[in-house]
Short mmCIF file of C-alpha atoms in Angstrom, two decimals:
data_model
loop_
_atom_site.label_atom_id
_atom_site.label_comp_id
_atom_site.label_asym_id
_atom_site.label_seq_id
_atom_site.Cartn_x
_atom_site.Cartn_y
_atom_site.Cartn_z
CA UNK L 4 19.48 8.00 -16.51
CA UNK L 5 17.89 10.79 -14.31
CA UNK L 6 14.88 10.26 -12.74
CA UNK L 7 12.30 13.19 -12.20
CA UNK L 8 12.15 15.05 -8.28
CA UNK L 9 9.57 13.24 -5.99
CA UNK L 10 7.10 15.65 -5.37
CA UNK L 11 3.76 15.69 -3.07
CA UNK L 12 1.22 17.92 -3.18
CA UNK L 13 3.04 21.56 -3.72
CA UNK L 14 6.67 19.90 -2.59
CA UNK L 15 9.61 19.00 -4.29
CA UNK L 16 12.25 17.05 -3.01
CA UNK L 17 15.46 18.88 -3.58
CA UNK L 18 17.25 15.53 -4.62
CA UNK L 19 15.22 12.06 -4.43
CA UNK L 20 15.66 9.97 -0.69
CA UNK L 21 18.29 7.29 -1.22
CA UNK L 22 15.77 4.42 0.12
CA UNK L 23 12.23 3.23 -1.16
CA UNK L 24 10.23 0.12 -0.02
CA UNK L 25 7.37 -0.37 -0.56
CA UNK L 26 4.47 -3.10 0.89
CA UNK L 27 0.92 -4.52 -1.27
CA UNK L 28 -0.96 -5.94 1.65
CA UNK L 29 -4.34 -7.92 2.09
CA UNK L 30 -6.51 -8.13 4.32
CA UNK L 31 -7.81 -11.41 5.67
CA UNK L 32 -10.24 -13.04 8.33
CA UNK L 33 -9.37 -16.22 10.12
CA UNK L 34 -12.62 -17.61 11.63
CA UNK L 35 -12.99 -21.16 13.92
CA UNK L 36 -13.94 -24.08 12.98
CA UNK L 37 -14.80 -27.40 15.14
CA UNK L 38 -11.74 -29.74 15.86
CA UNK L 39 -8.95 -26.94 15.76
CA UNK L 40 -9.12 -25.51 12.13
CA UNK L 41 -9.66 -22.20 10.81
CA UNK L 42 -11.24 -20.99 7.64
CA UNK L 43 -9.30 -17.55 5.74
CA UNK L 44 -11.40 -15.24 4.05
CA UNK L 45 -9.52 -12.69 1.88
CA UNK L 46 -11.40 -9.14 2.59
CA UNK L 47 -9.41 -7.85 -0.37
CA UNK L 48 -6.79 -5.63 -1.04
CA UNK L 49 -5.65 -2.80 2.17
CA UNK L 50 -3.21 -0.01 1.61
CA UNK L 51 -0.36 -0.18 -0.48
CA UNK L 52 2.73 1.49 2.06
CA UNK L 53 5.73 2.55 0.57
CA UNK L 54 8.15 4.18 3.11
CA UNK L 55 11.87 5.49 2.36
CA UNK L 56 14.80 7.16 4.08
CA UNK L 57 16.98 10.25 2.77
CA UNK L 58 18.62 13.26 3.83
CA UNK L 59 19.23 16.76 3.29
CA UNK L 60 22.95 18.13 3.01
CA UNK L 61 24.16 21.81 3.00
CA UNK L 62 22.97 25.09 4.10
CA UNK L 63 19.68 25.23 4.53
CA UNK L 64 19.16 21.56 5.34
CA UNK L 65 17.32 22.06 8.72
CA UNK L 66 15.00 24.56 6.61
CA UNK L 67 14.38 21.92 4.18
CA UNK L 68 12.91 19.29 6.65
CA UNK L 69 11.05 22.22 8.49
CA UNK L 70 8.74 22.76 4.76
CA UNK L 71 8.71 19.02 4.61
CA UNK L 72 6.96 19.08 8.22
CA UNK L 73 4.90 21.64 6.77
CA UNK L 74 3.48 19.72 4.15
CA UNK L 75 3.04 16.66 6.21
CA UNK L 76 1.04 18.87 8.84
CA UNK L 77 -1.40 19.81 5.99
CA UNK L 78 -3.42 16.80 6.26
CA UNK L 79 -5.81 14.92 3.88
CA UNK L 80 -4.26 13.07 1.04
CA UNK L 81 -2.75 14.86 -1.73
CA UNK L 82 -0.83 13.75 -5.09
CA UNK L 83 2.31 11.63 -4.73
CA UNK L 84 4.67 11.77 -8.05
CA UNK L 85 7.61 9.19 -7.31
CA UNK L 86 10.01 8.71 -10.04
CA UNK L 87 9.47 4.97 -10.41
CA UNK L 88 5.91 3.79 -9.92
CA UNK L 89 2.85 5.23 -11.04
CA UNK L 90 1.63 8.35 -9.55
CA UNK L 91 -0.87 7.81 -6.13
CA UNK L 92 -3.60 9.72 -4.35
CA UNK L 93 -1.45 9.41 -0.63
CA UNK L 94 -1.77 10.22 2.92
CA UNK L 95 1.29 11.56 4.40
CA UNK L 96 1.47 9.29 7.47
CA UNK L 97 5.10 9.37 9.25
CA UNK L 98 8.27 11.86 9.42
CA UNK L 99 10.70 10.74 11.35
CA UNK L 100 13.76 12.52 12.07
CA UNK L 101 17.00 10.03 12.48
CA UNK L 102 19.67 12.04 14.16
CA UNK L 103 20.25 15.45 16.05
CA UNK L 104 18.85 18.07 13.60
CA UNK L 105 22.40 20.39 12.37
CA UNK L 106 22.13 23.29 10.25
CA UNK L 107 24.08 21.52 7.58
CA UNK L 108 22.47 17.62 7.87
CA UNK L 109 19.26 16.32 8.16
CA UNK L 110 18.46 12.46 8.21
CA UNK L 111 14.70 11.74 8.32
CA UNK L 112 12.57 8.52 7.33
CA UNK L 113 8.82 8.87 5.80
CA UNK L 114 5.95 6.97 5.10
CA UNK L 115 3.28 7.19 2.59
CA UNK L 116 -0.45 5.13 2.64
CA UNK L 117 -2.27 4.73 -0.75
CA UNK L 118 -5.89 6.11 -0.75
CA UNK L 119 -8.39 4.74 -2.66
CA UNK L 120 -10.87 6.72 -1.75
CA UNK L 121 -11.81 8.50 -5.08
CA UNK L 122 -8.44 7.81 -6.59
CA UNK L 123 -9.07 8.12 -10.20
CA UNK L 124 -11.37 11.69 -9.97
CA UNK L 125 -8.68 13.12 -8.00
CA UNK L 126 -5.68 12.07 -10.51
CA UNK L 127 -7.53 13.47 -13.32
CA UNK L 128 -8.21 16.97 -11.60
CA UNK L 129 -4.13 16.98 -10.09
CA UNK L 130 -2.26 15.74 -13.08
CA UNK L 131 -2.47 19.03 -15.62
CA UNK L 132 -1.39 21.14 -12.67
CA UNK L 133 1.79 19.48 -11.55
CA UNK L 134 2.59 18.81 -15.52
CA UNK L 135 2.85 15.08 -15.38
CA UNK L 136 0.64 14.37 -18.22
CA UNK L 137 -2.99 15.80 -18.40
CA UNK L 138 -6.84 15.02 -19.63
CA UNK L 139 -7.89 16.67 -22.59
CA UNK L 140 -11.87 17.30 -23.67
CA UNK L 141 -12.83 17.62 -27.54
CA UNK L 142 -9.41 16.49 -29.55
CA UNK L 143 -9.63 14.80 -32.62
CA UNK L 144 -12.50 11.59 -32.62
CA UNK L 145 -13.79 13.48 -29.62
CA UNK L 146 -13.68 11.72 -26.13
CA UNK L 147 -11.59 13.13 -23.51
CA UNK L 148 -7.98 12.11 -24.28
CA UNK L 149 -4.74 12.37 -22.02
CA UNK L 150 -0.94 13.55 -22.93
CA UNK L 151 1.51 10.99 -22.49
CA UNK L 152 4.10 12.20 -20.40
CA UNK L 153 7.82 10.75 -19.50
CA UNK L 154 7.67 7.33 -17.97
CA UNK L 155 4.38 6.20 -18.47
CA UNK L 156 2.72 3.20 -19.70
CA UNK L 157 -0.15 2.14 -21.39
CA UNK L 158 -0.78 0.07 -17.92
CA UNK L 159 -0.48 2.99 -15.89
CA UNK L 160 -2.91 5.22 -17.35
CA UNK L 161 -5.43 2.91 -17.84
CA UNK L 162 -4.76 2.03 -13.82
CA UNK L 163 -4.98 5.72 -13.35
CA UNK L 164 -8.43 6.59 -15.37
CA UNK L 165 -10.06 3.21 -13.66
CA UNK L 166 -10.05 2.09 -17.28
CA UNK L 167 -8.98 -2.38 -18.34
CA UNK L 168 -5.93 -2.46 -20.10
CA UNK L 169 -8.05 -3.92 -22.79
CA UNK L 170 -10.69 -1.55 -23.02
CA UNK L 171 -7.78 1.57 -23.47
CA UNK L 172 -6.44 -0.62 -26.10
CA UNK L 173 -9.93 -0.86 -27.82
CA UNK L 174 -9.97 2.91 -27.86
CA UNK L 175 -7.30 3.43 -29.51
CA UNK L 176 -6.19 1.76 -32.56
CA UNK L 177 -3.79 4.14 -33.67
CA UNK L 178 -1.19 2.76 -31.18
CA UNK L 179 0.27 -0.11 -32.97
CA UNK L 180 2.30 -1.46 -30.27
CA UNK L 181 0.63 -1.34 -26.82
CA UNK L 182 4.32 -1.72 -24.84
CA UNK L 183 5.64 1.59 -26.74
CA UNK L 184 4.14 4.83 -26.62
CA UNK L 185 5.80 8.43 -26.99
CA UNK L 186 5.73 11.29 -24.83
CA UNK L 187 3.49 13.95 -25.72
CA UNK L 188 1.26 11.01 -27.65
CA UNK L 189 -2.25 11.82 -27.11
CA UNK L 190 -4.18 8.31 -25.95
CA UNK L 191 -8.13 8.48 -25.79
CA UNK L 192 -9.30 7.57 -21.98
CA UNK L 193 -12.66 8.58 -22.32
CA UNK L 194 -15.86 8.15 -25.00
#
């Protein structure tokens, strides 16, 4: 199987970095109590991290990690595309170069922070222009309707539109089986 290129914002990783984690954390309070206990209060979720490792081989390499810096110096958050999870709206937070930069090899770690700071407006806006599905206005039964594109799931786009699962479902009947949808299926996001 070949996954798709990582990309983020207007950069494409030559070939995909060999190492992904990636970290769902929550924030919580500890507060005193008399006699020596504490009570936990869960302030919800905080940024969801995902960090990875890779490297760039052959001529060129060095010039490679140099537009990578680029892109990370560009600030504000910007459209992550990762070939296994769902597409984010990221900050580009950490580029570290492992090793004595050669001509031919580059080794260099990243780090990525999940905004979700107007998440779903910017996904809508970003995803016809990098090709990775897109939001159609005025198809068939009206409604503003999105493209299905490789590896999505029903999940995922309703995640991505800020729509329940059930509620996508709801809208549209003519998907028989919720777990399998096709690429280039059109699913209705939108009244």
């Amino acid at each position: 199987m070949k996954l798709a290129a990582m990309r983020y914002k207007n950069y494409t990783w030559p070939h995909n970095p060999r190492v992904y984690t990636i970290a769902y954390e929550r924030s919580m309070g500890a507060h005193k109590v008399p006699f020596g206990r504490y009570l936990l209060q869960d302030l919800g979720p905080a940024q969801r991290v995902m960090r990875g490792e890779g490297e760039f081989v052959g001529p060129g390499a060095y010039g490679e990690f140099k537009k990578l810096a680029t892109v990370f110096y560009s600030g504000g958050p910007g459209l992550l595309v990762h070939p296994v999870w769902q597409i984010s709206n990221a900050y580009f937070v950490e580029l570290t170069l492992r090793q004595e930069p050669r001509a031919d090899y580059v080794r260099y770690t990243f780090a990525f922070w999940e905004g979700y700071d107007g998440q779903s407006a910017a996904l809508k806006e970003e995803a016809a222009e990098t090709g990775t599905g897109g939001v159609s206005a005025g198809l068939g039964g009206g409604g503003t309707w999105h493209t299905v594109a490789q590896g999505e799931t029903l999940w995922g786009i309703a995640r991505r539109y800020g729509v329940e699962l059930s509620a996508l479902i709801a809208l549209n009947p003519q998907i028989k089986n919720p777990n399998l949808i096709y690429v280039g299926q059109k699913v209705r996001v939108g009244k």
